[in-house]
mmCIF file of C-alpha atoms in Angstrom:
data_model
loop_
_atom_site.group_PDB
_atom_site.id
_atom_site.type_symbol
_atom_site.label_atom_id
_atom_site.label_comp_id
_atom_site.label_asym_id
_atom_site.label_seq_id
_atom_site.Cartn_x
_atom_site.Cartn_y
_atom_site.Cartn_z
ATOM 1 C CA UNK A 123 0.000 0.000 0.000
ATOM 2 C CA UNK A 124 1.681 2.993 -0.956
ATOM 3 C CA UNK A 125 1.517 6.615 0.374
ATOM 4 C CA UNK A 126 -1.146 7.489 -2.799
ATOM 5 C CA UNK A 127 -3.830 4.219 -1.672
ATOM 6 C CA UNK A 128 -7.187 5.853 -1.874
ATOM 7 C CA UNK A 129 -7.841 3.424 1.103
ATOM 8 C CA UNK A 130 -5.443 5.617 3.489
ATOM 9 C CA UNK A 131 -7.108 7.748 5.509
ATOM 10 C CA UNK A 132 -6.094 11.706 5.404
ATOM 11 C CA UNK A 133 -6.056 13.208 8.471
ATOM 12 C CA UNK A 134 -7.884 17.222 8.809
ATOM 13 C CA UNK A 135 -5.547 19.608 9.359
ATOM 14 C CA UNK A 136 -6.420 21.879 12.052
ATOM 15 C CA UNK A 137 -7.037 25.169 11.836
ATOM 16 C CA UNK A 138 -4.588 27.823 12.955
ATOM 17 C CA UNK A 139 -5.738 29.351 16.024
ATOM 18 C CA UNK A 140 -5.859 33.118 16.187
ATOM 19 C CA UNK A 141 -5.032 34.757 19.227
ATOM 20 C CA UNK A 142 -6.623 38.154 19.609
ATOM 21 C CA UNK A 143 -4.825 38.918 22.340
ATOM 22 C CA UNK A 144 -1.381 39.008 21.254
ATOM 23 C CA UNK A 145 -2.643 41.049 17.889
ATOM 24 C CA UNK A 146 -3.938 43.674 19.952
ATOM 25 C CA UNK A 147 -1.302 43.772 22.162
ATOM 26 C CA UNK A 148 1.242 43.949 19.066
ATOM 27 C CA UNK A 149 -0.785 46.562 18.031
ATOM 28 C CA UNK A 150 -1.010 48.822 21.277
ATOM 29 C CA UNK A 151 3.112 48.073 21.727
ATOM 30 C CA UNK A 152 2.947 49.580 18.150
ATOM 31 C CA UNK A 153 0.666 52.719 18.620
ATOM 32 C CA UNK A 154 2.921 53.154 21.819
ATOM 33 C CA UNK A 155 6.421 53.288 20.026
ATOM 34 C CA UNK A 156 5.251 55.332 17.340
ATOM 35 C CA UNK A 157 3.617 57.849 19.704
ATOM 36 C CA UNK A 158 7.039 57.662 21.303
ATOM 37 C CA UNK A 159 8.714 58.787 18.530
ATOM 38 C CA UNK A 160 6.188 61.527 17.130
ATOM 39 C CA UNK A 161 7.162 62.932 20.672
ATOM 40 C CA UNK A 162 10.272 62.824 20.253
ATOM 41 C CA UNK A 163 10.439 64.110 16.879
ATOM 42 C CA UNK A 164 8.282 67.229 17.901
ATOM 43 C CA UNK A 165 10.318 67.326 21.569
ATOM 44 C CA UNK A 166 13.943 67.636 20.317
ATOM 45 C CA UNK A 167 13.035 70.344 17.091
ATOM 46 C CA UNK A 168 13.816 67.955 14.162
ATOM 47 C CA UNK A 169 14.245 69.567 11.310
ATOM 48 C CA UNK A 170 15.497 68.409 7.786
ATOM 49 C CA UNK A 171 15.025 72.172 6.146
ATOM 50 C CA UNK A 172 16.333 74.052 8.858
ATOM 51 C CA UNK A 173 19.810 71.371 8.070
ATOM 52 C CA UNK A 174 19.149 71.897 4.241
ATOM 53 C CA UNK A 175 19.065 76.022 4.824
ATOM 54 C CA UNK A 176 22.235 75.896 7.096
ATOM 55 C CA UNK A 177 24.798 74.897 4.450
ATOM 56 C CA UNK A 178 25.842 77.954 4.016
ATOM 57 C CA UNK A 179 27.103 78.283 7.703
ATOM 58 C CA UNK A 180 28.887 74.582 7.372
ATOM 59 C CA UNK A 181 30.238 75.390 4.411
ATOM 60 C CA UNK A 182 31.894 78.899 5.530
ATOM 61 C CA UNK A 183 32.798 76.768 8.793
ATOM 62 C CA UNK A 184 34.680 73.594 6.618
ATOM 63 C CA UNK A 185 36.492 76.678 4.691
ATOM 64 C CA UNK A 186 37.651 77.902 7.442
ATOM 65 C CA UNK A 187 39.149 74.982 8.708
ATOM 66 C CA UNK A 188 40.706 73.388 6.381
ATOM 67 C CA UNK A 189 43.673 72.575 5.441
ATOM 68 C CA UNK A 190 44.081 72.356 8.996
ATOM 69 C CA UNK A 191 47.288 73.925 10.343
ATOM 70 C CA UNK A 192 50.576 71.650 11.176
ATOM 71 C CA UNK A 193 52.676 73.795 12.164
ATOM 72 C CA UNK A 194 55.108 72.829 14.820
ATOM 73 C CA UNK A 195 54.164 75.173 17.132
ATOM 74 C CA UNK A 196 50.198 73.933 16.932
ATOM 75 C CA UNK A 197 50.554 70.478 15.954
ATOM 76 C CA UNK A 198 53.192 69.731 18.971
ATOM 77 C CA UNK A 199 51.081 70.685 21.729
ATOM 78 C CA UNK A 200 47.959 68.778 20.039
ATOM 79 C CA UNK A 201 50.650 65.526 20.387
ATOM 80 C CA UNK A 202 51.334 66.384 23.904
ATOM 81 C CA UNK A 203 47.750 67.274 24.976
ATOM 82 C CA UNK A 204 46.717 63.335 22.827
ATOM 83 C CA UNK A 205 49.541 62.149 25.376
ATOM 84 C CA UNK A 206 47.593 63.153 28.189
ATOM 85 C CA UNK A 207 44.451 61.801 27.155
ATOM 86 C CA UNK A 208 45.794 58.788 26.820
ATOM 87 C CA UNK A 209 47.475 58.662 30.267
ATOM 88 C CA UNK A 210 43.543 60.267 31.820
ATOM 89 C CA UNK A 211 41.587 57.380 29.888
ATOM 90 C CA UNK A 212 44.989 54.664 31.053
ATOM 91 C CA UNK A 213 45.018 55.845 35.556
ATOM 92 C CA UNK A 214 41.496 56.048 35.304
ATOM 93 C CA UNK A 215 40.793 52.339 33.906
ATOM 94 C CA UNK A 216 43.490 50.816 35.888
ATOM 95 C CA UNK A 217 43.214 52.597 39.365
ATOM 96 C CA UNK A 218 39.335 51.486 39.224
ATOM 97 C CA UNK A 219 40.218 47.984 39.264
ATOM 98 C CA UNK A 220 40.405 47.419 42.703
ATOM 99 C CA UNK A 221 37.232 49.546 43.358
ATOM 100 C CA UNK A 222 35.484 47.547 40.524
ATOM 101 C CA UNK A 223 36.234 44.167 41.726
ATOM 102 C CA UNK A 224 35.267 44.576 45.398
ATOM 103 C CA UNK A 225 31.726 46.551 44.098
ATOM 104 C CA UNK A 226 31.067 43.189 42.303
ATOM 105 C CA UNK A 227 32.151 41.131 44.724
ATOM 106 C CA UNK A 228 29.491 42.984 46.761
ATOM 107 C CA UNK A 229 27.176 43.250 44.208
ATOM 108 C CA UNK A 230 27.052 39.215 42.475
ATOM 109 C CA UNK A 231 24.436 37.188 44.422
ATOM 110 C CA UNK A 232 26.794 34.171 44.768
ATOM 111 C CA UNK A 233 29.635 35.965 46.544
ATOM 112 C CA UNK A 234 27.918 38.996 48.282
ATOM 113 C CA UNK A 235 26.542 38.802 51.955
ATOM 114 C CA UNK A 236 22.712 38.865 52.161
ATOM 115 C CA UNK A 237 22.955 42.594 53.918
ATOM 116 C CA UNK A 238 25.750 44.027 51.469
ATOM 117 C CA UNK A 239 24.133 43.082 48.113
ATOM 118 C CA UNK A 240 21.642 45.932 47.398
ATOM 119 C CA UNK A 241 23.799 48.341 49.036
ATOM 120 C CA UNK A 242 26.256 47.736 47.015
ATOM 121 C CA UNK A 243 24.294 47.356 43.566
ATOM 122 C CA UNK A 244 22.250 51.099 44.963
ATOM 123 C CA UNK A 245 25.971 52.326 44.920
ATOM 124 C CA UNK A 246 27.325 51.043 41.240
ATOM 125 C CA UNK A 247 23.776 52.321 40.035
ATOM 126 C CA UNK A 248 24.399 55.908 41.533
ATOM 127 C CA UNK A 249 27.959 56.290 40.129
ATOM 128 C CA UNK A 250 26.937 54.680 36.806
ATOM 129 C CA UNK A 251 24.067 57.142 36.687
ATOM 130 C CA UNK A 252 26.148 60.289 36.803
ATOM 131 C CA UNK A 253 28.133 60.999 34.109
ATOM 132 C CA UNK A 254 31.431 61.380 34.272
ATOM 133 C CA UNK A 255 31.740 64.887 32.878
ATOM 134 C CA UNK A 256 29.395 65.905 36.285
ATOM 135 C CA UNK A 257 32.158 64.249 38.298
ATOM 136 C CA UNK A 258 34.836 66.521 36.450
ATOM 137 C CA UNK A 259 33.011 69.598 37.366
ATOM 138 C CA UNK A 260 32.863 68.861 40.852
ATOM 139 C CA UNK A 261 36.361 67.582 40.590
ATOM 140 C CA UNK A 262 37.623 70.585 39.117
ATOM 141 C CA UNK A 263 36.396 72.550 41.662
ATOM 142 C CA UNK A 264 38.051 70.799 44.438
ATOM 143 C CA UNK A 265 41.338 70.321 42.722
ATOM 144 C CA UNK A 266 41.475 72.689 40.216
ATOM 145 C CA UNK A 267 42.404 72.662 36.209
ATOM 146 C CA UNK A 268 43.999 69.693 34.911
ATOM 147 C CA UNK A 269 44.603 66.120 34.001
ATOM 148 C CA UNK A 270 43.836 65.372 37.731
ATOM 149 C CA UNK A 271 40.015 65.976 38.054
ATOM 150 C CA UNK A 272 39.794 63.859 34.877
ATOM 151 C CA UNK A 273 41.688 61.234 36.473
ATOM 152 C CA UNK A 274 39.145 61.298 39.212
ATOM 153 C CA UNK A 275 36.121 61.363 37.344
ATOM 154 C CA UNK A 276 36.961 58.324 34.703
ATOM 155 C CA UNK A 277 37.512 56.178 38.256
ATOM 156 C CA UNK A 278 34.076 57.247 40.315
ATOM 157 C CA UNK A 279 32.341 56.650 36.715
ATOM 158 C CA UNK A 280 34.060 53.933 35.671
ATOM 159 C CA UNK A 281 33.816 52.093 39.268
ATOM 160 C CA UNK A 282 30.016 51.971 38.722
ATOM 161 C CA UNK A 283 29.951 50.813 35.141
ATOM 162 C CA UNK A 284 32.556 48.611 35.478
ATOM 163 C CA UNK A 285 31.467 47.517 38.666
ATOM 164 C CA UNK A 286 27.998 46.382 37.374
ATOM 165 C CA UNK A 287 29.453 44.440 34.310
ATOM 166 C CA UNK A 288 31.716 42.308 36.654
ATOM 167 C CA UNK A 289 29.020 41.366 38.767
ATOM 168 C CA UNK A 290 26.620 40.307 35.756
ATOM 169 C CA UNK A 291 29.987 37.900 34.418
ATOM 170 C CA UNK A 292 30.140 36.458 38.000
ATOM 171 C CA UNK A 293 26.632 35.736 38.057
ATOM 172 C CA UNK A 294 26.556 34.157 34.656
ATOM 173 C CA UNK A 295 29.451 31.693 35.600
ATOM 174 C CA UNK A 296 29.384 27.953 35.875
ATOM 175 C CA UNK A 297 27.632 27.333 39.507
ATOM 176 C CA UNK A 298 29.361 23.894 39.467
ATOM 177 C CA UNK A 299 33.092 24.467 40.632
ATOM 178 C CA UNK A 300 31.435 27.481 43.306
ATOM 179 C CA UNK A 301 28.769 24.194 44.703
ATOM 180 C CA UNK A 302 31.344 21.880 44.707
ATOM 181 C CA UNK A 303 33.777 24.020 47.182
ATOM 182 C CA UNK A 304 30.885 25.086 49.173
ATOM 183 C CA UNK A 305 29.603 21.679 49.770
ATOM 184 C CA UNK A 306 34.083 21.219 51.320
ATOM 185 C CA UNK A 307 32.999 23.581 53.414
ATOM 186 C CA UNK A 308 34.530 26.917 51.867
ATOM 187 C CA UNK A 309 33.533 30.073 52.447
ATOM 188 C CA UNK A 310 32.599 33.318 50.426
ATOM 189 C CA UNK A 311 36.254 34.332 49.623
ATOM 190 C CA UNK A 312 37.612 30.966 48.911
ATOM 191 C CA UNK A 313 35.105 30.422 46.543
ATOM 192 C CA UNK A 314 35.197 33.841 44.926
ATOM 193 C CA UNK A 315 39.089 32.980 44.788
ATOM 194 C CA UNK A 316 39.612 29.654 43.552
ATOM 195 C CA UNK A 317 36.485 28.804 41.773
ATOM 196 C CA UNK A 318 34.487 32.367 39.972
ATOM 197 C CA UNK A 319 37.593 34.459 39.412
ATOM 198 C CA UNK A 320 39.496 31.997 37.561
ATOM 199 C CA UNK A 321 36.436 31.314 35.733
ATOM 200 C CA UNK A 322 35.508 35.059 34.571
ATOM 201 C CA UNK A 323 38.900 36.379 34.085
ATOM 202 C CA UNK A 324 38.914 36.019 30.143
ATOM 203 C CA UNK A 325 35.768 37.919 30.222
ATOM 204 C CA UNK A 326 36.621 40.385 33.219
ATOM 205 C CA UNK A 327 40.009 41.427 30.587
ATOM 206 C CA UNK A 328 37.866 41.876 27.529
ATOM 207 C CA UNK A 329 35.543 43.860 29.542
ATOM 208 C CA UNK A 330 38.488 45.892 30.694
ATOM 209 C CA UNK A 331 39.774 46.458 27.329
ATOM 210 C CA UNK A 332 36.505 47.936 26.865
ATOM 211 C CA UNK A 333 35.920 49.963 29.273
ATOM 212 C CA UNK A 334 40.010 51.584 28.512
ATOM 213 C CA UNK A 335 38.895 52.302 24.997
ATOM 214 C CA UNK A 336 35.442 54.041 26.072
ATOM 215 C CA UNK A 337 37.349 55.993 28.985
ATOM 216 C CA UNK A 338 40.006 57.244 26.410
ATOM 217 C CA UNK A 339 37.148 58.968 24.703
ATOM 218 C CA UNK A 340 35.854 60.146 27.213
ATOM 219 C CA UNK A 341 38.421 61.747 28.594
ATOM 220 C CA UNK A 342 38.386 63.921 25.264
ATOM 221 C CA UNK A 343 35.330 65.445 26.219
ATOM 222 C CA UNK A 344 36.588 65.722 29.815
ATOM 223 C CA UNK A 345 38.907 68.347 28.622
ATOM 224 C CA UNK A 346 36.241 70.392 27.681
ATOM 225 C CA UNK A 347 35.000 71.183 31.354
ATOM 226 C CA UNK A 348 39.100 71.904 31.864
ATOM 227 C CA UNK A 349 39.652 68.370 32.920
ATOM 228 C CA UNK A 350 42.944 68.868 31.035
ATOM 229 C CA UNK A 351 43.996 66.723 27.338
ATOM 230 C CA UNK A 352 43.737 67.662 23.811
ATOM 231 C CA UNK A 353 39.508 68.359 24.878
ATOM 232 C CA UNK A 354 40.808 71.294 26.527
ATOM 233 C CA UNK A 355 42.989 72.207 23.502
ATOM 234 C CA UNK A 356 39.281 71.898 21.140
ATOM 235 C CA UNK A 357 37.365 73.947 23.126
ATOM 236 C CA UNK A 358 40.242 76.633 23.153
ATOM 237 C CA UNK A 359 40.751 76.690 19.417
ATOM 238 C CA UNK A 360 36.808 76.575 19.109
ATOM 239 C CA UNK A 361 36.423 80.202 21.534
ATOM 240 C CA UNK A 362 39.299 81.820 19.808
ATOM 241 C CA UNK A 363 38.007 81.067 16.237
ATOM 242 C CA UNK A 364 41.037 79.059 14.782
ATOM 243 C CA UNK A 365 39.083 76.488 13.219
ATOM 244 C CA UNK A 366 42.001 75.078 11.044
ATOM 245 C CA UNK A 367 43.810 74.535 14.542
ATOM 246 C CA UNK A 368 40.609 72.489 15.830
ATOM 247 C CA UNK A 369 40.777 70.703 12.654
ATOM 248 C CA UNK A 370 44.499 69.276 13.731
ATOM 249 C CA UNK A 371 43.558 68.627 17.187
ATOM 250 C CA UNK A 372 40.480 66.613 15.957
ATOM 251 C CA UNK A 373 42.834 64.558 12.619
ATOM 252 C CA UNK A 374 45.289 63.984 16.087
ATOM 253 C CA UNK A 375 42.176 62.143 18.212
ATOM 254 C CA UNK A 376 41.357 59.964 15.204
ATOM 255 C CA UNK A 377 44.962 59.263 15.450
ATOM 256 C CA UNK A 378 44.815 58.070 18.791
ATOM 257 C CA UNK A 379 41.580 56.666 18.353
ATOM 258 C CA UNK A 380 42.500 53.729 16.017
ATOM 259 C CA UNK A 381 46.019 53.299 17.344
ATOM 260 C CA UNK A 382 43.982 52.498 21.123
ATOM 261 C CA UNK A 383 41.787 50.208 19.033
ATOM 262 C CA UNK A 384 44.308 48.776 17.385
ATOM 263 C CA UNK A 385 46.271 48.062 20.845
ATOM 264 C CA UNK A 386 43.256 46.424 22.389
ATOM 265 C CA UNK A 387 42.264 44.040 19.127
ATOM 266 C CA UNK A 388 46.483 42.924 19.376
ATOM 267 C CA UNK A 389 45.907 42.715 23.338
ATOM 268 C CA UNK A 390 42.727 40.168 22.965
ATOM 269 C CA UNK A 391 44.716 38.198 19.931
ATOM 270 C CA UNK A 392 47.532 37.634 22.472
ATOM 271 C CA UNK A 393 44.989 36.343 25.619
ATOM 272 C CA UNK A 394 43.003 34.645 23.165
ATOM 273 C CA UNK A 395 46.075 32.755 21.714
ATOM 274 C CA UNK A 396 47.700 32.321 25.201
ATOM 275 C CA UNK A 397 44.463 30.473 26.432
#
């Protein structure tokens, strides 16, 4: 009897069941996120024409700045001032370790005590919620100009964002190595120390590497509140009108922009090779 036998029965296919619920709520999520945006749109002044009627003002602007200017005497200080953003983005990644690891310590439901864990998440949430450019004001006003308010800021920022991430990657490890020295009878540090560290550190270092090449650029626009680094050197040339200097402080951050991206891609080749 083959598959064609009159004789075999066919079976009814059943109907596909619609589900008025879920189209009406796909609908309402709809109406909502276009509403959203019509908002939005009106909220924030978008407008195509006024853009279309300001060429003239971008084009008298790109005139005036370019060719940018390399002389010595402009393009040395830019080289200096890309120098120190480097070194703001570089203390301010690295001197937030510490601060970052204990926060997620604190923060990671496997290795934080019951009365330390929202504390310590309410904290990371606070310094991840002000940016970093509000902690270079207030910086700046307690030390004064320079590279060492932006210092400060990139670590409170970067403390809470980094912070947060850490505790996520402990969270997300393997529970079996953390049971299995609990159940020896190890406590919270031992465990933290011999079985989730070990675990997490590929992705703790990526997540680092990160975090330096986001701080980096921040610390740009740090120097725009006087936080020191070629930032400070933009906003100067901005004020005084020499537009073709901006223009060589700016070709100088795309500079260091790709050779700190090119660093961190040769810096995960080598710990992904190593491992």
């Amino acid at each position: 009897m083959t598959l064609l036998d009159p004789r075999v029965r066919r079976l009814p296919v059943p109907a596909r069941r619609h589900r008025p619920r879920a189209v009406v709520l796909g609908w309402a999520v709809a109406a909502v996120v276009v509403a959203a945006h019509v908002v939005a749109w009106n909220a924030t002044e978008v407008s195509f024409g006024a853009l279309v009627d300001g060429w003239r003002g971008m084009a008298e602007f790109l005139a005036e700045a370019i060719p940018p200017d390399l002389a010595w005497d402009v393009l040395g200080p830019s080289l200096e001032g890309a120098l120190v953003t480097l070194w703001i983005g570089l203390l301010g990644t690295t001197l937030s370790v510490p601060l970052s690891l204990a926060g997620a310590l604190l923060a990671a439901r496997g290795t934080a005590p019951a009365w330390a864990y929202q504390p310590a998440r309410w904290l990371l949430s606070f310094l991840r919620a002000v940016p970093d450019v509000v902690f270079a004001l207030v910086f700046v006003t307690a030390v004064g100009l320079g590279p060492f308010p932006g210092v400060l800021a990139i670590v409170c920022h970067n403390v809470g964002v980094m912070g947060k991430l850490w505790a996520e990657a402990l969270e997300d490890a393997d529970p079996g190595p953390p049971q299995a020295l609990r159940s020896a009878g190890a406590g919270r540090i031992q465990v933290a120390a011999h079985a989730l560290l070990p675990t997490v550190t590929p992705q703790f270092v990526g997540l680092l590497l990160y975090r330096f090449d986001v701080n980096v650029r921040s610390s740009l626009v740090l120097g725009l509140v006087g936080a020191g680094g070629i930032g400070f050197l933009i906003n100067q040339s901005i004020q005084l009108f020499q537009f073709d200097e901006m223009l060589t402080h700016i070709l100088v951050v795309l500079v260091l922009i790709v050779a700190v991206d090119q660093l961190s891609a040769l810096v995960r080749r080598l710990l992904g090779s190593a491992a």
